Short mmCIF file of C-alpha atoms and ligand atoms in Angstrom, two decimals:
data_model
loop_
_atom_site.label_atom_id
_atom_site.label_comp_id
_atom_site.label_asym_id
_atom_site.label_seq_id
_atom_site.Cartn_x
_atom_site.Cartn_y
_atom_site.Cartn_z
CA UNK A 4 -13.29 49.01 6.21
CA UNK A 5 -11.93 49.20 2.87
CA UNK A 6 -9.34 51.88 4.68
CA UNK A 7 -8.77 49.58 7.12
CA UNK A 8 -7.86 46.57 4.51
CA UNK A 9 -5.53 48.94 2.64
CA UNK A 10 -3.90 49.41 5.94
CA UNK A 11 -3.48 45.69 6.82
CA UNK A 12 -2.14 45.07 3.23
CA UNK A 13 0.31 47.92 3.58
CA UNK A 14 1.34 46.39 6.97
CA UNK A 15 2.09 43.07 5.36
CA UNK A 16 4.24 44.89 2.48
CA UNK A 17 6.30 46.44 5.14
CA UNK A 18 6.81 43.19 6.37
CA UNK A 19 7.60 41.37 3.25
CA UNK A 20 9.85 44.50 2.44
CA UNK A 21 11.93 44.08 6.02
CA UNK A 22 12.20 40.04 5.34
CA UNK A 23 13.83 41.09 2.03
CA UNK A 24 15.96 43.48 3.13
CA UNK A 25 17.07 40.88 6.18
CA UNK A 26 17.58 38.29 3.32
CA UNK A 27 19.77 40.38 1.45
CA UNK A 28 21.98 41.58 4.12
CA UNK A 29 22.17 38.11 5.30
CA UNK A 30 23.39 37.08 1.65
CA UNK A 31 25.70 39.95 1.89
CA UNK A 32 27.07 38.96 5.15
CA UNK A 33 27.63 35.11 4.45
CA UNK A 34 29.53 36.00 1.34
CA UNK A 35 32.24 38.08 3.37
CA UNK A 36 32.08 35.71 6.15
CA UNK A 37 34.77 33.18 4.73
CA UNK A 38 37.19 35.81 4.17
CA UNK A 39 36.45 37.61 7.61
CA UNK A 40 37.38 33.99 9.20
CA UNK A 41 33.93 34.20 10.78
CA UNK A 42 33.63 30.15 10.64
CA UNK A 43 34.68 27.78 12.88
CA UNK A 44 33.82 23.88 13.11
CA UNK A 45 32.14 22.38 16.44
CA UNK A 46 32.53 18.40 16.68
CA UNK A 47 30.25 16.03 18.11
CA UNK A 48 31.18 12.62 19.41
CA UNK A 49 30.24 9.53 17.48
CA UNK A 50 29.99 6.19 19.58
CA UNK A 51 29.41 2.33 19.83
CA UNK A 52 26.23 2.00 21.06
CA UNK A 53 27.72 -0.92 23.20
CA UNK A 54 30.47 0.29 24.82
CA UNK A 55 29.64 4.12 24.60
CA UNK A 56 33.16 4.47 23.39
CA UNK A 57 33.95 7.42 21.10
CA UNK A 58 34.81 6.24 17.36
CA UNK A 59 34.74 9.34 15.69
CA UNK A 60 33.70 12.91 15.18
CA UNK A 61 30.86 15.09 12.96
CA UNK A 62 32.17 18.10 11.99
CA UNK A 63 29.29 20.98 12.49
CA UNK A 64 29.64 24.42 10.96
CA UNK A 65 29.36 27.25 13.00
CA UNK A 66 28.97 31.13 11.54
CA UNK A 67 29.91 33.55 14.71
CA UNK A 68 28.96 36.96 13.03
CA UNK A 69 30.18 39.81 14.79
CA UNK A 70 26.88 41.61 15.12
CA UNK A 71 24.14 38.86 14.95
CA UNK A 72 25.92 36.18 17.19
CA UNK A 73 26.08 32.71 16.45
CA UNK A 74 23.69 32.23 13.26
CA UNK A 75 22.20 28.94 13.27
CA UNK A 76 23.26 26.43 10.30
CA UNK A 77 19.68 25.82 9.69
CA UNK A 78 19.17 29.53 8.65
CA UNK A 79 22.28 30.44 6.78
CA UNK A 80 22.76 27.29 4.90
CA UNK A 81 19.77 27.19 2.73
CA UNK A 82 21.06 30.46 2.17
CA UNK A 83 24.55 29.69 1.30
CA UNK A 84 22.88 26.85 -1.05
CA UNK A 85 20.64 29.24 -2.78
CA UNK A 86 23.17 31.78 -3.53
CA UNK A 87 26.27 29.38 -4.38
CA UNK A 88 28.60 30.42 -1.52
CA UNK A 89 28.00 26.68 -0.21
CA UNK A 90 30.91 25.64 -2.67
CA UNK A 91 33.85 27.65 -1.35
CA UNK A 92 32.38 27.64 2.43
CA UNK A 93 32.19 23.52 1.68
CA UNK A 94 35.41 23.18 0.52
CA UNK A 95 36.46 24.89 3.43
CA UNK A 96 34.74 22.41 5.82
CA UNK A 97 36.32 19.57 4.36
CA UNK A 98 39.64 21.11 4.29
CA UNK A 99 39.35 22.36 7.77
CA UNK A 100 37.80 19.15 9.51
CA UNK A 101 40.16 16.80 7.65
CA UNK A 102 43.37 19.21 8.92
CA UNK A 103 42.13 18.87 12.53
CA UNK A 104 41.37 14.99 12.59
CA UNK A 105 44.93 14.17 10.95
CA UNK A 106 46.02 15.35 14.36
CA UNK A 107 43.75 13.03 16.07
CA UNK A 108 44.83 9.36 16.97
CA UNK A 109 44.01 7.20 13.83
CA UNK A 110 41.18 4.78 14.92
CA UNK A 111 38.86 7.98 14.99
CA UNK A 112 36.63 8.95 11.91
CA UNK A 113 35.53 12.40 10.83
CA UNK A 114 32.61 12.78 9.45
CA UNK A 115 31.71 15.76 7.32
CA UNK A 116 28.06 17.16 5.67
CA UNK A 117 28.46 17.69 2.14
CA UNK A 118 25.50 19.78 0.30
CA UNK A 119 23.73 18.38 -2.49
CA UNK A 120 24.70 21.57 -4.37
CA UNK A 121 28.28 20.66 -4.01
CA UNK A 122 27.55 17.09 -5.38
CA UNK A 123 25.75 18.46 -8.51
CA UNK A 124 28.58 20.50 -9.43
CA UNK A 125 30.80 17.79 -10.63
CA UNK A 126 34.04 18.33 -8.98
CA UNK A 127 33.47 16.99 -5.37
CA UNK A 128 35.86 14.18 -5.79
CA UNK A 129 38.48 16.62 -6.98
CA UNK A 130 37.85 18.66 -3.83
CA UNK A 131 38.01 15.96 -1.48
CA UNK A 132 41.31 14.91 -3.49
CA UNK A 133 43.05 18.26 -2.57
CA UNK A 134 41.73 18.47 1.09
CA UNK A 135 43.23 14.75 1.58
CA UNK A 136 46.31 15.27 0.22
CA UNK A 137 47.06 18.63 1.80
CA UNK A 138 45.96 17.08 5.45
CA UNK A 139 47.50 13.84 4.91
CA UNK A 140 44.22 12.43 6.29
CA UNK A 141 43.77 8.74 5.74
CA UNK A 142 40.88 8.38 3.50
CA UNK A 143 39.48 5.49 5.14
CA UNK A 144 38.89 7.87 8.18
CA UNK A 145 36.95 9.95 6.27
CA UNK A 146 32.93 9.79 6.14
CA UNK A 147 30.89 12.00 3.82
CA UNK A 148 27.53 12.43 4.96
CA UNK A 149 24.76 13.34 2.32
CA UNK A 150 20.73 13.49 2.63
CA UNK A 151 18.41 11.88 0.34
CA UNK A 152 18.06 14.77 -1.77
CA UNK A 153 21.36 13.78 -3.61
CA UNK A 154 19.50 10.94 -4.81
CA UNK A 155 16.70 12.56 -6.47
CA UNK A 156 18.81 13.95 -9.62
CA UNK A 157 19.81 11.81 -12.42
CA UNK A 158 20.45 8.20 -11.14
CA UNK A 159 23.15 6.69 -12.81
CA UNK A 160 25.40 10.04 -12.41
CA UNK A 161 25.15 9.93 -9.26
CA UNK A 162 25.65 6.33 -8.69
CA UNK A 163 28.98 7.21 -10.68
CA UNK A 164 29.79 10.12 -8.46
CA UNK A 165 29.67 7.72 -5.40
CA UNK A 166 31.88 5.14 -6.84
CA UNK A 167 34.42 8.02 -7.76
CA UNK A 168 34.32 9.01 -4.05
CA UNK A 169 34.69 5.32 -2.87
CA UNK A 170 37.52 4.53 -5.06
CA UNK A 171 39.44 6.97 -3.03
CA UNK A 172 38.68 4.91 0.03
CA UNK A 173 36.34 7.66 1.96
CA UNK A 174 33.06 6.16 3.32
CA UNK A 175 29.38 7.43 2.26
CA UNK A 176 27.12 8.01 4.70
CA UNK A 177 23.05 8.34 3.88
CA UNK A 178 22.07 11.11 6.68
CA UNK A 179 18.80 12.06 7.83
CA UNK A 180 17.41 8.90 6.76
CA UNK A 181 13.44 8.52 6.31
CA UNK A 182 12.67 12.03 6.23
CA UNK A 183 13.29 12.53 2.23
CA UNK A 184 11.24 11.33 -0.55
CA UNK A 185 13.46 8.10 -1.57
CA UNK A 186 11.90 4.75 -0.63
CA UNK A 187 13.33 2.38 1.33
CA UNK A 188 14.18 -0.09 -1.78
CA UNK A 189 15.69 3.02 -3.17
CA UNK A 190 18.96 2.40 -1.03
CA UNK A 191 19.92 -1.02 -2.15
CA UNK A 192 20.94 0.95 -5.70
CA UNK A 193 23.46 3.29 -4.01
CA UNK A 194 26.74 2.26 -2.40
CA UNK A 195 26.58 3.78 0.86
CA UNK A 196 28.48 2.47 3.66
CA UNK A 197 26.20 3.86 6.71
CA UNK A 198 23.15 4.98 7.16
CA UNK A 199 22.02 7.31 9.50
CA UNK A 200 18.19 7.38 11.01
CA UNK A 201 17.23 11.01 11.71
CA UNK A 202 16.82 12.43 15.17
CA UNK A 203 12.87 12.57 14.78
CA UNK A 204 12.60 8.97 15.01
CA UNK A 205 15.09 8.67 18.00
CA UNK A 206 12.99 12.04 19.92
CA UNK A 207 9.67 10.52 19.83
CA UNK A 208 10.43 6.81 20.08
CA UNK A 209 9.04 6.85 23.94
CA UNK A 210 5.45 7.98 22.99
CA UNK A 211 5.06 6.64 19.61
CA UNK A 212 5.33 2.74 18.57
CA UNK A 213 5.80 3.52 15.04
CA UNK A 214 8.62 5.38 15.19
CA UNK A 215 10.31 2.32 16.95
CA UNK A 216 9.09 0.03 14.31
CA UNK A 217 10.45 2.84 11.70
CA UNK A 218 14.02 2.16 13.63
CA UNK A 219 13.42 -1.75 13.30
CA UNK A 220 12.43 -1.63 9.74
CA UNK A 221 15.86 0.75 8.89
CA UNK A 222 18.23 -1.31 10.87
CA UNK A 223 16.89 -4.66 8.80
CA UNK A 224 17.13 -3.07 5.76
CA UNK A 225 20.71 -1.69 6.45
CA UNK A 226 21.58 -5.26 7.99
CA UNK A 227 20.82 -6.85 4.71
CA UNK A 228 22.51 -4.22 2.65
CA UNK A 229 25.61 -4.20 4.63
CA UNK A 230 24.88 -1.07 6.20
CA UNK A 231 25.42 -0.55 9.71
CA UNK A 232 22.86 2.09 11.31
CA UNK A 233 23.82 5.13 13.26
CA UNK A 234 20.92 6.73 15.70
CA UNK A 235 21.11 10.43 15.99
CA UNK A 236 19.60 12.76 18.70
CA UNK A 237 20.37 10.56 21.39
CA UNK A 238 19.24 12.56 24.59
CA UNK A 239 18.27 10.04 27.29
CA UNK A 240 19.23 6.44 28.45
CA UNK A 241 16.01 5.19 27.60
CA UNK A 242 16.59 6.23 24.07
CA UNK A 243 20.26 4.66 24.07
CA UNK A 244 18.68 1.56 25.19
CA UNK A 245 16.16 1.31 22.70
CA UNK A 246 18.43 2.44 19.94
CA UNK A 247 21.17 -0.56 21.11
CA UNK A 248 18.21 -3.12 21.32
CA UNK A 249 17.05 -2.21 17.71
CA UNK A 250 20.52 -2.95 16.54
CA UNK A 251 21.79 0.51 15.97
CA UNK A 252 25.63 -0.05 16.37
CA UNK A 253 26.61 3.36 16.49
CA UNK A 254 24.92 6.60 18.49
CA UNK A 255 25.20 10.01 18.31
CA UNK A 256 23.58 12.83 20.39
CA UNK A 257 23.66 15.10 23.63
CA UNK A 258 23.64 12.31 26.00
CA UNK A 259 27.21 11.73 24.77
CA UNK A 260 28.45 14.94 24.06
CA UNK A 261 27.69 18.29 22.86
CA UNK A 262 29.32 20.03 19.54
CA UNK A 263 32.22 21.66 20.74
CA UNK A 264 35.15 23.84 18.98
CA UNK A 265 38.45 21.91 19.54
CA UNK A 266 39.71 22.36 22.66
CA UNK A 267 40.12 21.24 26.35
CA UNK A 268 36.93 19.53 26.39
CA UNK A 269 37.72 17.69 22.99
CA UNK A 270 41.17 16.96 24.23
CA UNK A 271 39.92 15.89 28.06
CA UNK A 272 37.52 13.03 25.77
CA UNK A 273 40.18 11.78 23.65
CA UNK A 274 42.10 11.23 26.68
CA UNK A 275 39.32 9.02 28.02
CA UNK A 276 38.66 6.80 25.27
CA UNK A 277 42.21 5.87 25.37
CA UNK A 278 43.53 8.18 22.35
P1 C2E B 325 22.89 17.28 10.83
O1 C2E B 325 23.94 16.98 9.81
O2 C2E B 325 21.85 16.33 10.86
O3 C2E B 325 23.15 17.31 12.16
C1 C2E B 325 23.02 16.99 13.38
C2 C2E B 325 22.30 18.14 14.32
O4 C2E B 325 21.66 17.74 15.09
C3 C2E B 325 23.54 19.40 14.77
O5 C2E B 325 22.66 20.16 14.68
C4 C2E B 325 23.53 18.74 16.16
O6 C2E B 325 23.92 19.81 16.66
C5 C2E B 325 22.15 18.44 16.47
N1 C2E B 325 22.16 17.43 17.54
C6 C2E B 325 23.00 16.74 18.05
N2 C2E B 325 22.33 15.83 18.89
C7 C2E B 325 21.41 16.14 19.10
C8 C2E B 325 20.56 15.94 20.43
O7 C2E B 325 20.83 14.87 20.90
N3 C2E B 325 19.21 16.38 20.33
C9 C2E B 325 18.91 17.35 19.23
N4 C2E B 325 17.90 18.32 19.58
N5 C2E B 325 20.09 17.79 18.62
C10 C2E B 325 21.16 17.19 18.53
P2 C2E B 325 23.34 21.78 13.80
O8 C2E B 325 24.62 22.05 14.17
O9 C2E B 325 22.54 22.72 14.04
O10 C2E B 325 23.43 21.58 12.09
C11 C2E B 325 22.39 21.76 11.85
C12 C2E B 325 22.11 20.94 10.00
O11 C2E B 325 22.60 21.63 9.72
C13 C2E B 325 23.06 19.43 9.96
O12 C2E B 325 22.26 18.78 10.45
C14 C2E B 325 23.35 19.59 8.71
O13 C2E B 325 22.09 19.45 7.71
C15 C2E B 325 23.52 21.55 8.34
N6 C2E B 325 25.08 21.40 8.56
C16 C2E B 325 25.49 21.90 9.64
N7 C2E B 325 27.16 21.87 9.39
C17 C2E B 325 27.10 21.74 7.75
C18 C2E B 325 28.32 21.99 6.72
O14 C2E B 325 29.53 21.59 7.00
N8 C2E B 325 27.90 21.50 5.51
C19 C2E B 325 26.63 21.38 5.45
N9 C2E B 325 26.25 20.96 3.60
N10 C2E B 325 25.59 21.36 6.19
C20 C2E B 325 25.85 21.53 7.38
CA1 CA B 326 25.06 15.08 9.40
CA1 CA B 327 21.55 14.06 10.57
CA1 CA B 328 19.47 16.82 10.30
#
């Protein structure tokens, strides 16, 4: 039995080694990915719930690795944040998204995800300035999406940075709301322009009464704070109907459109929505 136990321990050691090697390899590849041009953006439509008209797009980062294929953002973004390459990558995303959106009709917004790491470094406002200046994008069309994790640090410093960004005319969106640690009342102190309810509440709404109550509570809170609410992850017509009834002004999800690279599909959507 002792012999066997050692065998198992050895097996786990090998697995750990394997995982470490894999992680190192990913880190290494991630550091090269930007200069090798392996990133691109996919755009997913944001629609008004009442009319299903496209009002903007969210830029979603894609990494197309020559051997690994498409690596999901859920895998590589946490690593990029860990090793710090999220800073140049995040800057590239902002510049690329702004320069692409600058060519779209004026009424379309462009949402860009900003990592808490980018936020903490303290130069986010100047990175945003540069992206706006070089693309010529109207700042009012830019929405910066950040999750509750940005709120966990120094409260007054966070508020100062948010106001600094807002002074430029850009909009700040609280993303994935309801999944983090901040309380509902926490929102009141932060100058968000919009709240995005996390997909998990939308997807469980058919068989979970509590999920619908949570959506209702968030919309109510948003109303009192003057922050319109967006529902993400809408996949069925039933869910669309529900979020419309509950007062979500905008929605996003596979029902309205998959994230897609700029190309024929996006061009067709833009024509359809009157752009
Ligand atoms: P997120 O910001 O919450 O983005 C929404 C995610 O939900 C996207 O996944 C999108 O493809 C997916 N989604 C949209 N509609 C539906 C739906 O109806 N059903 C389902 N099941 N999923 C839907 P994606 O593109 O894999 O991105 C995952 C996460 O990676 C994002 O979540 C965001 O946190 C992060 N991310 C993506 N791009 C960037 C980026 O440029 N910078 C940073 N910092 N994070 C990013
Ligand atoms: Ca987002
Ligand atoms: Ca989200
Ligand atoms: Ca999410």
